[in-house]
């Protein structure tokens, strides 16, 4: 493993302002720049650095290479009273997903449920920030997306399916945190491999295979090979499910056709599938919250296996990390700060301190 580097802490407000300035200088509207910045910084706050502001250099490279339109605005089409579609118009995935969830929430407030399909989008960062958008509005949610090929189908050896996250959530009760699930169908998220590559670190041997189909702890070799699905055929099937709901249904790319955020050859054409659900459709809101409290208490209060000090609810570790980082700042290594400040120099924006 690489030697542990001294971490530099940055306040979340400073990180957000820096990203907004970079994006505005690259031609993104202030409104959309703020949505992108908030989504990225929220990932860093939650400890999901693989989907944080370190993504900015690749996003800006896509703009410079003409495969992502910084000025694009997502367009909404109402299909039925409870179904809509957003065309991302090859802009950032963050504003498209934000509009989709906002629309789904509005429909759910009136009709109990809202479903929005998104087409011609791009990478939208960490799925949990969109789930959080729903939870903050008192809604349950499903958030699916497809992504560029990185996984083999079970029994295959070539990249075909994306490491496409499965995310969902529900508001908590009086004494419990919101339920927020955001997980990849692979043993590890591909973003963690890119993070290890940036930091000069090795990866666990069971995360990926190299080009020859052999286990590797080298992130560079892993990125040329394939990620491994969690649970074998189960993880493979979940990745295919993401492609059905996000790609096939929406009219976006699918079956290996999505272009990744580090590929400068063509637009991403990513698809998303977003649903908001009113939690008091079958029981009162008070009863729902009480039942969520009971679930939380029973999960976290379960008998512990040997060596376990605490049992966490899905999303709880990230929410506790966020509380800590809101006070203490977000840690970065110098190489990450340098990469971000290289972009600041190119765009004549004040550097991140």
mmCIF file of C-alpha atoms in Angstrom:
data_model
loop_
_atom_site.group_PDB
_atom_site.id
_atom_site.type_symbol
_atom_site.label_atom_id
_atom_site.label_comp_id
_atom_site.label_asym_id
_atom_site.label_seq_id
_atom_site.Cartn_x
_atom_site.Cartn_y
_atom_site.Cartn_z
ATOM 1 C CA UNK A 1 0.000 0.000 0.000
ATOM 2 C CA UNK A 2 1.078 3.591 -0.585
ATOM 3 C CA UNK A 3 2.303 5.556 2.415
ATOM 4 C CA UNK A 4 -0.470 7.342 4.260
ATOM 5 C CA UNK A 5 -0.511 10.990 3.180
ATOM 6 C CA UNK A 6 -1.351 13.899 5.399
ATOM 7 C CA UNK A 7 -4.952 14.905 4.777
ATOM 8 C CA UNK A 8 -5.953 18.478 4.045
ATOM 9 C CA UNK A 9 -9.398 19.411 5.343
ATOM 10 C CA UNK A 10 -11.665 21.705 3.363
ATOM 11 C CA UNK A 11 -14.933 23.183 4.610
ATOM 12 C CA UNK A 12 -17.929 21.937 2.639
ATOM 13 C CA UNK A 13 -19.007 25.501 1.880
ATOM 14 C CA UNK A 14 -15.597 26.287 0.367
ATOM 15 C CA UNK A 15 -15.668 23.085 -1.692
ATOM 16 C CA UNK A 16 -19.135 23.902 -3.004
ATOM 17 C CA UNK A 17 -18.229 27.489 -3.889
ATOM 18 C CA UNK A 18 -15.088 26.259 -5.686
ATOM 19 C CA UNK A 19 -17.012 23.756 -7.806
ATOM 20 C CA UNK A 20 -19.681 26.327 -8.679
ATOM 21 C CA UNK A 21 -16.985 28.771 -9.798
ATOM 22 C CA UNK A 22 -15.288 26.126 -11.976
ATOM 23 C CA UNK A 23 -18.532 25.060 -13.617
ATOM 24 C CA UNK A 24 -19.735 28.600 -14.252
ATOM 25 C CA UNK A 25 -16.378 29.390 -15.850
ATOM 26 C CA UNK A 26 -16.893 26.332 -18.076
ATOM 27 C CA UNK A 27 -20.269 27.615 -19.272
ATOM 28 C CA UNK A 28 -22.696 25.979 -16.836
ATOM 29 C CA UNK A 29 -25.582 28.133 -15.557
ATOM 30 C CA UNK A 30 -25.401 29.194 -11.920
ATOM 31 C CA UNK A 31 -28.524 27.171 -11.078
ATOM 32 C CA UNK A 32 -27.200 23.965 -12.612
ATOM 33 C CA UNK A 33 -23.691 24.546 -11.251
ATOM 34 C CA UNK A 34 -25.121 24.708 -7.724
ATOM 35 C CA UNK A 35 -27.057 21.459 -8.220
ATOM 36 C CA UNK A 36 -23.931 19.665 -9.464
ATOM 37 C CA UNK A 37 -21.797 21.098 -6.657
ATOM 38 C CA UNK A 38 -24.285 20.143 -3.958
ATOM 39 C CA UNK A 39 -24.506 16.572 -5.249
ATOM 40 C CA UNK A 40 -20.731 16.167 -5.374
ATOM 41 C CA UNK A 41 -20.066 17.777 -1.987
ATOM 42 C CA UNK A 42 -22.801 15.711 -0.373
ATOM 43 C CA UNK A 43 -20.904 12.594 -1.499
ATOM 44 C CA UNK A 44 -17.703 13.892 0.088
ATOM 45 C CA UNK A 45 -19.559 14.748 3.283
ATOM 46 C CA UNK A 46 -20.966 11.227 3.462
ATOM 47 C CA UNK A 47 -17.532 9.676 2.964
ATOM 48 C CA UNK A 48 -18.247 8.539 -0.595
ATOM 49 C CA UNK A 49 -15.166 10.291 -2.009
ATOM 50 C CA UNK A 50 -15.291 8.183 -5.170
ATOM 51 C CA UNK A 51 -18.291 10.303 -6.234
ATOM 52 C CA UNK A 52 -17.213 13.638 -4.784
ATOM 53 C CA UNK A 53 -15.593 16.764 -6.195
ATOM 54 C CA UNK A 54 -12.664 14.720 -7.505
ATOM 55 C CA UNK A 55 -14.994 13.899 -10.409
ATOM 56 C CA UNK A 56 -14.751 17.492 -11.639
ATOM 57 C CA UNK A 57 -11.608 17.090 -13.811
ATOM 58 C CA UNK A 58 -13.241 14.308 -15.837
ATOM 59 C CA UNK A 59 -16.459 16.318 -16.215
ATOM 60 C CA UNK A 60 -14.528 19.360 -17.442
ATOM 61 C CA UNK A 61 -12.533 17.182 -19.830
ATOM 62 C CA UNK A 62 -15.805 15.962 -21.336
ATOM 63 C CA UNK A 63 -16.894 19.568 -21.852
ATOM 64 C CA UNK A 64 -13.571 20.450 -23.506
ATOM 65 C CA UNK A 65 -13.844 17.416 -25.773
ATOM 66 C CA UNK A 66 -17.348 18.409 -26.860
ATOM 67 C CA UNK A 67 -19.095 15.285 -25.556
ATOM 68 C CA UNK A 68 -21.015 17.012 -22.716
ATOM 69 C CA UNK A 69 -22.989 20.223 -23.277
ATOM 70 C CA UNK A 70 -22.457 22.589 -20.318
ATOM 71 C CA UNK A 71 -25.299 24.875 -21.420
ATOM 72 C CA UNK A 72 -27.896 22.117 -21.847
ATOM 73 C CA UNK A 73 -31.126 22.342 -19.867
ATOM 74 C CA UNK A 74 -33.211 19.252 -19.046
ATOM 75 C CA UNK A 75 -36.636 19.250 -20.722
ATOM 76 C CA UNK A 76 -39.739 17.839 -19.026
ATOM 77 C CA UNK A 77 -42.625 16.081 -20.798
ATOM 78 C CA UNK A 78 -45.717 15.052 -18.835
ATOM 79 C CA UNK A 79 -46.898 11.639 -20.066
ATOM 80 C CA UNK A 80 -49.793 10.906 -17.662
ATOM 81 C CA UNK A 81 -50.786 12.539 -14.334
ATOM 82 C CA UNK A 82 -48.292 10.251 -12.551
ATOM 83 C CA UNK A 83 -45.677 9.641 -15.263
ATOM 84 C CA UNK A 84 -43.215 12.076 -16.856
ATOM 85 C CA UNK A 85 -40.017 11.978 -18.847
ATOM 86 C CA UNK A 86 -36.985 14.230 -18.684
ATOM 87 C CA UNK A 87 -34.653 14.635 -21.665
ATOM 88 C CA UNK A 88 -31.225 15.501 -20.302
ATOM 89 C CA UNK A 89 -30.172 16.882 -23.704
ATOM 90 C CA UNK A 90 -26.637 15.622 -23.050
ATOM 91 C CA UNK A 91 -26.132 18.011 -20.150
ATOM 92 C CA UNK A 92 -24.999 17.146 -16.644
ATOM 93 C CA UNK A 93 -26.921 14.267 -15.084
ATOM 94 C CA UNK A 94 -27.351 16.132 -11.789
ATOM 95 C CA UNK A 95 -29.876 18.772 -12.986
ATOM 96 C CA UNK A 96 -31.759 16.130 -15.012
ATOM 97 C CA UNK A 97 -32.048 13.813 -12.005
ATOM 98 C CA UNK A 98 -32.931 16.696 -9.671
ATOM 99 C CA UNK A 99 -35.746 17.824 -11.984
ATOM 100 C CA UNK A 100 -36.942 14.224 -12.304
ATOM 101 C CA UNK A 101 -37.129 13.703 -8.550
ATOM 102 C CA UNK A 102 -38.719 17.123 -7.966
ATOM 103 C CA UNK A 103 -41.381 16.245 -10.552
ATOM 104 C CA UNK A 104 -41.914 12.781 -9.057
ATOM 105 C CA UNK A 105 -42.345 14.306 -5.583
ATOM 106 C CA UNK A 106 -44.903 16.829 -6.850
ATOM 107 C CA UNK A 107 -46.928 14.076 -8.542
ATOM 108 C CA UNK A 108 -46.723 11.857 -5.461
ATOM 109 C CA UNK A 109 -47.962 14.639 -3.193
ATOM 110 C CA UNK A 110 -51.173 14.761 -5.256
ATOM 111 C CA UNK A 111 -51.587 11.197 -6.522
ATOM 112 C CA UNK A 112 -49.571 9.130 -4.057
ATOM 113 C CA UNK A 113 -46.884 8.118 -6.559
ATOM 114 C CA UNK A 114 -44.826 9.712 -9.294
ATOM 115 C CA UNK A 115 -42.558 8.034 -11.843
ATOM 116 C CA UNK A 116 -40.069 9.775 -14.110
ATOM 117 C CA UNK A 117 -37.833 8.264 -16.786
ATOM 118 C CA UNK A 118 -34.719 10.204 -17.825
ATOM 119 C CA UNK A 119 -33.016 9.845 -21.207
ATOM 120 C CA UNK A 120 -29.918 11.297 -22.908
ATOM 121 C CA UNK A 121 -28.353 12.104 -19.543
ATOM 122 C CA UNK A 122 -24.875 11.756 -18.055
ATOM 123 C CA UNK A 123 -23.305 10.616 -14.787
ATOM 124 C CA UNK A 124 -25.298 12.004 -11.848
ATOM 125 C CA UNK A 125 -22.852 11.240 -9.064
ATOM 126 C CA UNK A 126 -23.894 9.412 -5.910
ATOM 127 C CA UNK A 127 -27.456 8.078 -6.084
ATOM 128 C CA UNK A 128 -27.983 8.723 -2.366
ATOM 129 C CA UNK A 129 -28.197 12.478 -2.869
ATOM 130 C CA UNK A 130 -31.320 12.015 -5.022
ATOM 131 C CA UNK A 131 -32.780 9.579 -2.482
ATOM 132 C CA UNK A 132 -32.048 12.212 0.160
ATOM 133 C CA UNK A 133 -33.954 14.787 -1.907
ATOM 134 C CA UNK A 134 -37.042 12.583 -1.598
ATOM 135 C CA UNK A 135 -36.520 11.765 2.084
ATOM 136 C CA UNK A 136 -36.185 15.472 2.916
ATOM 137 C CA UNK A 137 -39.592 15.958 1.260
ATOM 138 C CA UNK A 138 -41.067 13.151 3.375
ATOM 139 C CA UNK A 139 -41.167 10.680 0.477
ATOM 140 C CA UNK A 140 -40.073 7.112 -0.130
ATOM 141 C CA UNK A 141 -38.134 6.633 -3.362
ATOM 142 C CA UNK A 142 -36.493 4.366 -5.918
ATOM 143 C CA UNK A 143 -33.520 5.698 -7.890
ATOM 144 C CA UNK A 144 -32.038 3.557 -10.666
ATOM 145 C CA UNK A 145 -29.474 4.391 -13.357
ATOM 146 C CA UNK A 146 -27.484 2.474 -15.915
ATOM 147 C CA UNK A 147 -23.816 3.097 -16.618
ATOM 148 C CA UNK A 148 -20.893 2.265 -18.885
ATOM 149 C CA UNK A 149 -19.889 -1.403 -19.264
ATOM 150 C CA UNK A 150 -17.618 -2.671 -16.496
ATOM 151 C CA UNK A 151 -19.135 -5.997 -15.384
ATOM 152 C CA UNK A 152 -19.369 -9.281 -17.259
ATOM 153 C CA UNK A 153 -22.702 -11.069 -17.304
ATOM 154 C CA UNK A 154 -22.470 -14.208 -15.209
ATOM 155 C CA UNK A 155 -20.509 -16.790 -17.165
ATOM 156 C CA UNK A 156 -18.980 -14.176 -19.475
ATOM 157 C CA UNK A 157 -15.590 -12.464 -19.367
ATOM 158 C CA UNK A 158 -16.032 -9.199 -21.283
ATOM 159 C CA UNK A 159 -17.420 -5.872 -20.074
ATOM 160 C CA UNK A 160 -21.113 -5.567 -20.908
ATOM 161 C CA UNK A 161 -23.176 -4.381 -17.918
ATOM 162 C CA UNK A 162 -22.555 -1.261 -15.875
ATOM 163 C CA UNK A 163 -21.726 -1.043 -12.200
ATOM 164 C CA UNK A 164 -25.129 0.613 -11.923
ATOM 165 C CA UNK A 165 -26.200 1.556 -8.385
ATOM 166 C CA UNK A 166 -29.441 0.404 -6.835
ATOM 167 C CA UNK A 167 -30.795 3.071 -4.500
ATOM 168 C CA UNK A 168 -33.940 3.567 -2.473
ATOM 169 C CA UNK A 169 -35.012 5.311 0.689
ATOM 170 C CA UNK A 170 -37.684 6.195 3.202
ATOM 171 C CA UNK A 171 -38.056 8.946 5.801
ATOM 172 C CA UNK A 172 -37.292 7.937 9.363
ATOM 173 C CA UNK A 173 -39.453 8.161 12.448
ATOM 174 C CA UNK A 174 -39.195 10.288 15.564
ATOM 175 C CA UNK A 175 -36.105 8.484 16.859
ATOM 176 C CA UNK A 176 -34.661 6.891 13.719
ATOM 177 C CA UNK A 177 -32.591 8.149 10.816
ATOM 178 C CA UNK A 178 -33.915 7.925 7.256
ATOM 179 C CA UNK A 179 -33.400 4.601 5.492
ATOM 180 C CA UNK A 180 -31.011 5.278 2.588
ATOM 181 C CA UNK A 181 -29.698 2.374 0.533
ATOM 182 C CA UNK A 182 -27.204 3.080 -2.259
ATOM 183 C CA UNK A 183 -25.184 0.111 -3.451
ATOM 184 C CA UNK A 184 -23.474 -1.150 -6.576
ATOM 185 C CA UNK A 185 -24.197 -4.663 -7.921
ATOM 186 C CA UNK A 186 -20.434 -5.261 -7.939
ATOM 187 C CA UNK A 187 -18.215 -6.254 -5.030
ATOM 188 C CA UNK A 188 -17.088 -2.597 -4.987
ATOM 189 C CA UNK A 189 -18.067 0.571 -6.843
ATOM 190 C CA UNK A 190 -15.892 1.347 -9.871
ATOM 191 C CA UNK A 191 -15.335 4.841 -8.483
ATOM 192 C CA UNK A 192 -13.364 3.282 -5.619
ATOM 193 C CA UNK A 193 -10.925 1.836 -8.169
ATOM 194 C CA UNK A 194 -10.422 5.282 -9.703
ATOM 195 C CA UNK A 195 -9.932 6.690 -6.193
ATOM 196 C CA UNK A 196 -7.259 4.039 -5.445
ATOM 197 C CA UNK A 197 -5.552 4.858 -8.754
ATOM 198 C CA UNK A 198 -5.488 8.588 -7.920
ATOM 199 C CA UNK A 199 -4.040 7.905 -4.479
ATOM 200 C CA UNK A 200 -1.500 5.307 -5.596
ATOM 201 C CA UNK A 201 -3.155 2.596 -3.512
ATOM 202 C CA UNK A 202 -3.772 -1.074 -4.165
ATOM 203 C CA UNK A 203 -7.235 -2.677 -4.122
ATOM 204 C CA UNK A 204 -8.447 -5.943 -2.545
ATOM 205 C CA UNK A 205 -7.853 -9.007 -4.739
ATOM 206 C CA UNK A 206 -11.547 -9.909 -4.899
ATOM 207 C CA UNK A 207 -12.736 -6.637 -6.477
ATOM 208 C CA UNK A 208 -11.763 -7.135 -10.111
ATOM 209 C CA UNK A 209 -10.005 -9.177 -12.802
ATOM 210 C CA UNK A 210 -7.314 -7.959 -15.185
ATOM 211 C CA UNK A 211 -7.439 -8.283 -18.989
ATOM 212 C CA UNK A 212 -6.391 -11.937 -18.723
ATOM 213 C CA UNK A 213 -9.202 -12.770 -16.307
ATOM 214 C CA UNK A 214 -6.912 -13.015 -13.277
ATOM 215 C CA UNK A 215 -7.540 -11.401 -9.856
ATOM 216 C CA UNK A 216 -5.524 -8.194 -9.413
ATOM 217 C CA UNK A 217 -4.754 -5.661 -6.694
ATOM 218 C CA UNK A 218 -3.557 -3.083 -9.260
ATOM 219 C CA UNK A 219 -6.293 -0.486 -9.963
ATOM 220 C CA UNK A 220 -4.847 0.326 -13.418
ATOM 221 C CA UNK A 221 -5.050 -3.332 -14.449
ATOM 222 C CA UNK A 222 -8.509 -3.626 -12.906
ATOM 223 C CA UNK A 223 -9.808 -0.744 -15.030
ATOM 224 C CA UNK A 224 -8.609 -2.546 -18.152
ATOM 225 C CA UNK A 225 -10.310 -5.746 -17.015
ATOM 226 C CA UNK A 226 -13.701 -6.298 -15.382
ATOM 227 C CA UNK A 227 -15.327 -5.633 -12.031
ATOM 228 C CA UNK A 228 -16.680 -8.671 -10.232
ATOM 229 C CA UNK A 229 -20.440 -8.856 -9.479
ATOM 230 C CA UNK A 230 -21.432 -9.365 -5.865
ATOM 231 C CA UNK A 231 -22.992 -12.740 -5.196
ATOM 232 C CA UNK A 232 -22.058 -14.059 -8.632
ATOM 233 C CA UNK A 233 -25.177 -14.467 -10.799
ATOM 234 C CA UNK A 234 -27.262 -12.375 -8.378
ATOM 235 C CA UNK A 235 -25.137 -9.266 -8.876
ATOM 236 C CA UNK A 236 -25.095 -9.859 -12.623
ATOM 237 C CA UNK A 237 -28.909 -10.075 -12.704
ATOM 238 C CA UNK A 238 -29.253 -6.845 -10.704
ATOM 239 C CA UNK A 239 -26.999 -5.045 -13.204
ATOM 240 C CA UNK A 240 -29.198 -6.280 -16.047
ATOM 241 C CA UNK A 241 -32.278 -5.092 -14.131
ATOM 242 C CA UNK A 242 -30.785 -1.573 -13.952
ATOM 243 C CA UNK A 243 -30.334 -1.644 -17.728
ATOM 244 C CA UNK A 244 -33.963 -2.704 -18.284
ATOM 245 C CA UNK A 245 -35.490 0.041 -16.135
ATOM 246 C CA UNK A 246 -32.992 2.803 -16.917
ATOM 247 C CA UNK A 247 -31.920 2.134 -20.502
ATOM 248 C CA UNK A 248 -34.420 -0.038 -22.358
ATOM 249 C CA UNK A 249 -37.467 1.725 -20.874
ATOM 250 C CA UNK A 250 -36.195 5.302 -21.267
ATOM 251 C CA UNK A 251 -34.943 5.185 -24.851
ATOM 252 C CA UNK A 252 -31.343 5.788 -23.767
ATOM 253 C CA UNK A 253 -28.333 3.581 -24.443
ATOM 254 C CA UNK A 254 -28.280 0.040 -23.029
ATOM 255 C CA UNK A 255 -26.574 -3.362 -23.450
ATOM 256 C CA UNK A 256 -23.083 -1.908 -23.206
ATOM 257 C CA UNK A 257 -23.860 1.259 -25.176
ATOM 258 C CA UNK A 258 -23.506 3.797 -22.353
ATOM 259 C CA UNK A 259 -20.333 5.920 -22.483
ATOM 260 C CA UNK A 260 -18.544 6.387 -19.167
ATOM 261 C CA UNK A 261 -17.528 9.714 -17.578
ATOM 262 C CA UNK A 262 -13.832 9.050 -18.303
ATOM 263 C CA UNK A 263 -14.425 8.209 -21.980
ATOM 264 C CA UNK A 264 -14.046 11.284 -24.185
ATOM 265 C CA UNK A 265 -15.187 9.643 -27.427
ATOM 266 C CA UNK A 266 -18.933 10.394 -27.420
ATOM 267 C CA UNK A 267 -21.915 11.511 -25.277
ATOM 268 C CA UNK A 268 -22.865 9.345 -22.313
ATOM 269 C CA UNK A 269 -26.541 8.725 -23.229
ATOM 270 C CA UNK A 270 -27.224 7.506 -19.696
ATOM 271 C CA UNK A 271 -30.754 6.600 -18.585
ATOM 272 C CA UNK A 272 -32.303 6.953 -15.110
ATOM 273 C CA UNK A 273 -35.516 5.677 -13.503
ATOM 274 C CA UNK A 274 -36.886 7.665 -10.560
ATOM 275 C CA UNK A 275 -39.959 7.023 -8.403
ATOM 276 C CA UNK A 276 -41.364 8.934 -5.405
ATOM 277 C CA UNK A 277 -43.979 7.322 -3.145
ATOM 278 C CA UNK A 278 -46.106 8.937 -0.445
ATOM 279 C CA UNK A 279 -45.504 6.945 2.777
ATOM 280 C CA UNK A 280 -49.035 7.260 4.170
ATOM 281 C CA UNK A 281 -50.901 5.481 1.367
ATOM 282 C CA UNK A 282 -51.747 2.411 3.469
ATOM 283 C CA UNK A 283 -51.214 3.512 7.075
ATOM 284 C CA UNK A 284 -51.273 6.963 8.664
ATOM 285 C CA UNK A 285 -48.066 8.996 8.600
ATOM 286 C CA UNK A 286 -47.802 8.727 12.391
ATOM 287 C CA UNK A 287 -48.078 4.952 12.210
ATOM 288 C CA UNK A 288 -45.543 4.805 9.395
ATOM 289 C CA UNK A 289 -43.035 6.782 11.449
ATOM 290 C CA UNK A 290 -43.670 4.591 14.497
ATOM 291 C CA UNK A 291 -43.126 1.472 12.427
ATOM 292 C CA UNK A 292 -39.878 2.923 11.026
ATOM 293 C CA UNK A 293 -38.736 3.570 14.599
ATOM 294 C CA UNK A 294 -39.523 -0.031 15.515
ATOM 295 C CA UNK A 295 -37.642 -1.348 12.485
ATOM 296 C CA UNK A 296 -34.616 0.835 13.250
ATOM 297 C CA UNK A 297 -34.545 -0.203 16.910
ATOM 298 C CA UNK A 298 -34.844 -3.900 16.106
ATOM 299 C CA UNK A 299 -32.176 -3.779 13.401
ATOM 300 C CA UNK A 300 -29.631 -1.786 15.401
ATOM 301 C CA UNK A 301 -30.498 -3.586 18.628
ATOM 302 C CA UNK A 302 -30.016 -7.093 17.194
ATOM 303 C CA UNK A 303 -27.748 -9.554 18.985
ATOM 304 C CA UNK A 304 -24.212 -8.940 17.719
ATOM 305 C CA UNK A 305 -21.873 -11.513 16.263
ATOM 306 C CA UNK A 306 -18.425 -11.900 17.793
ATOM 307 C CA UNK A 307 -16.178 -8.911 17.163
ATOM 308 C CA UNK A 308 -19.017 -6.499 16.285
ATOM 309 C CA UNK A 309 -19.429 -3.454 18.522
ATOM 310 C CA UNK A 310 -22.371 -1.798 16.760
ATOM 311 C CA UNK A 311 -24.985 -2.628 14.150
ATOM 312 C CA UNK A 312 -25.905 0.172 11.745
ATOM 313 C CA UNK A 313 -29.052 0.891 9.735
ATOM 314 C CA UNK A 314 -28.485 1.219 5.953
ATOM 315 C CA UNK A 315 -27.094 4.694 5.291
ATOM 316 C CA UNK A 316 -26.417 5.405 8.971
ATOM 317 C CA UNK A 317 -22.615 5.312 8.783
ATOM 318 C CA UNK A 318 -22.699 7.832 5.940
ATOM 319 C CA UNK A 319 -25.089 10.105 7.823
ATOM 320 C CA UNK A 320 -22.848 10.014 10.922
ATOM 321 C CA UNK A 321 -19.818 10.766 8.724
ATOM 322 C CA UNK A 322 -21.702 13.730 7.274
ATOM 323 C CA UNK A 323 -22.405 15.159 10.718
ATOM 324 C CA UNK A 324 -18.726 14.920 11.581
ATOM 325 C CA UNK A 325 -17.469 16.424 8.322
ATOM 326 C CA UNK A 326 -19.939 19.303 8.458
ATOM 327 C CA UNK A 327 -18.047 20.370 11.585
ATOM 328 C CA UNK A 328 -14.483 19.249 10.871
ATOM 329 C CA UNK A 329 -14.276 19.568 7.077
ATOM 330 C CA UNK A 330 -13.731 17.152 4.188
ATOM 331 C CA UNK A 331 -10.317 15.419 4.014
ATOM 332 C CA UNK A 332 -8.333 15.362 0.758
ATOM 333 C CA UNK A 333 -4.801 14.301 -0.117
ATOM 334 C CA UNK A 334 -2.475 16.844 -1.743
ATOM 335 C CA UNK A 335 -2.607 15.118 -5.139
ATOM 336 C CA UNK A 336 -6.384 15.576 -5.220
ATOM 337 C CA UNK A 337 -6.123 19.270 -4.307
ATOM 338 C CA UNK A 338 -3.437 19.716 -6.978
ATOM 339 C CA UNK A 339 -5.609 18.078 -9.659
ATOM 340 C CA UNK A 340 -8.525 20.350 -8.799
ATOM 341 C CA UNK A 341 -6.316 23.450 -8.762
ATOM 342 C CA UNK A 342 -4.933 22.543 -12.177
ATOM 343 C CA UNK A 343 -8.492 22.941 -13.452
ATOM 344 C CA UNK A 344 -8.778 26.244 -11.588
ATOM 345 C CA UNK A 345 -5.665 27.515 -13.389
ATOM 346 C CA UNK A 346 -7.084 26.532 -16.776
ATOM 347 C CA UNK A 347 -10.311 28.401 -16.074
ATOM 348 C CA UNK A 348 -8.749 31.379 -14.225
ATOM 349 C CA UNK A 349 -10.675 30.567 -11.058
ATOM 350 C CA UNK A 350 -9.290 31.097 -7.511
ATOM 351 C CA UNK A 351 -7.644 27.922 -6.223
ATOM 352 C CA UNK A 352 -9.050 25.647 -3.547
ATOM 353 C CA UNK A 353 -7.247 26.391 -0.305
#
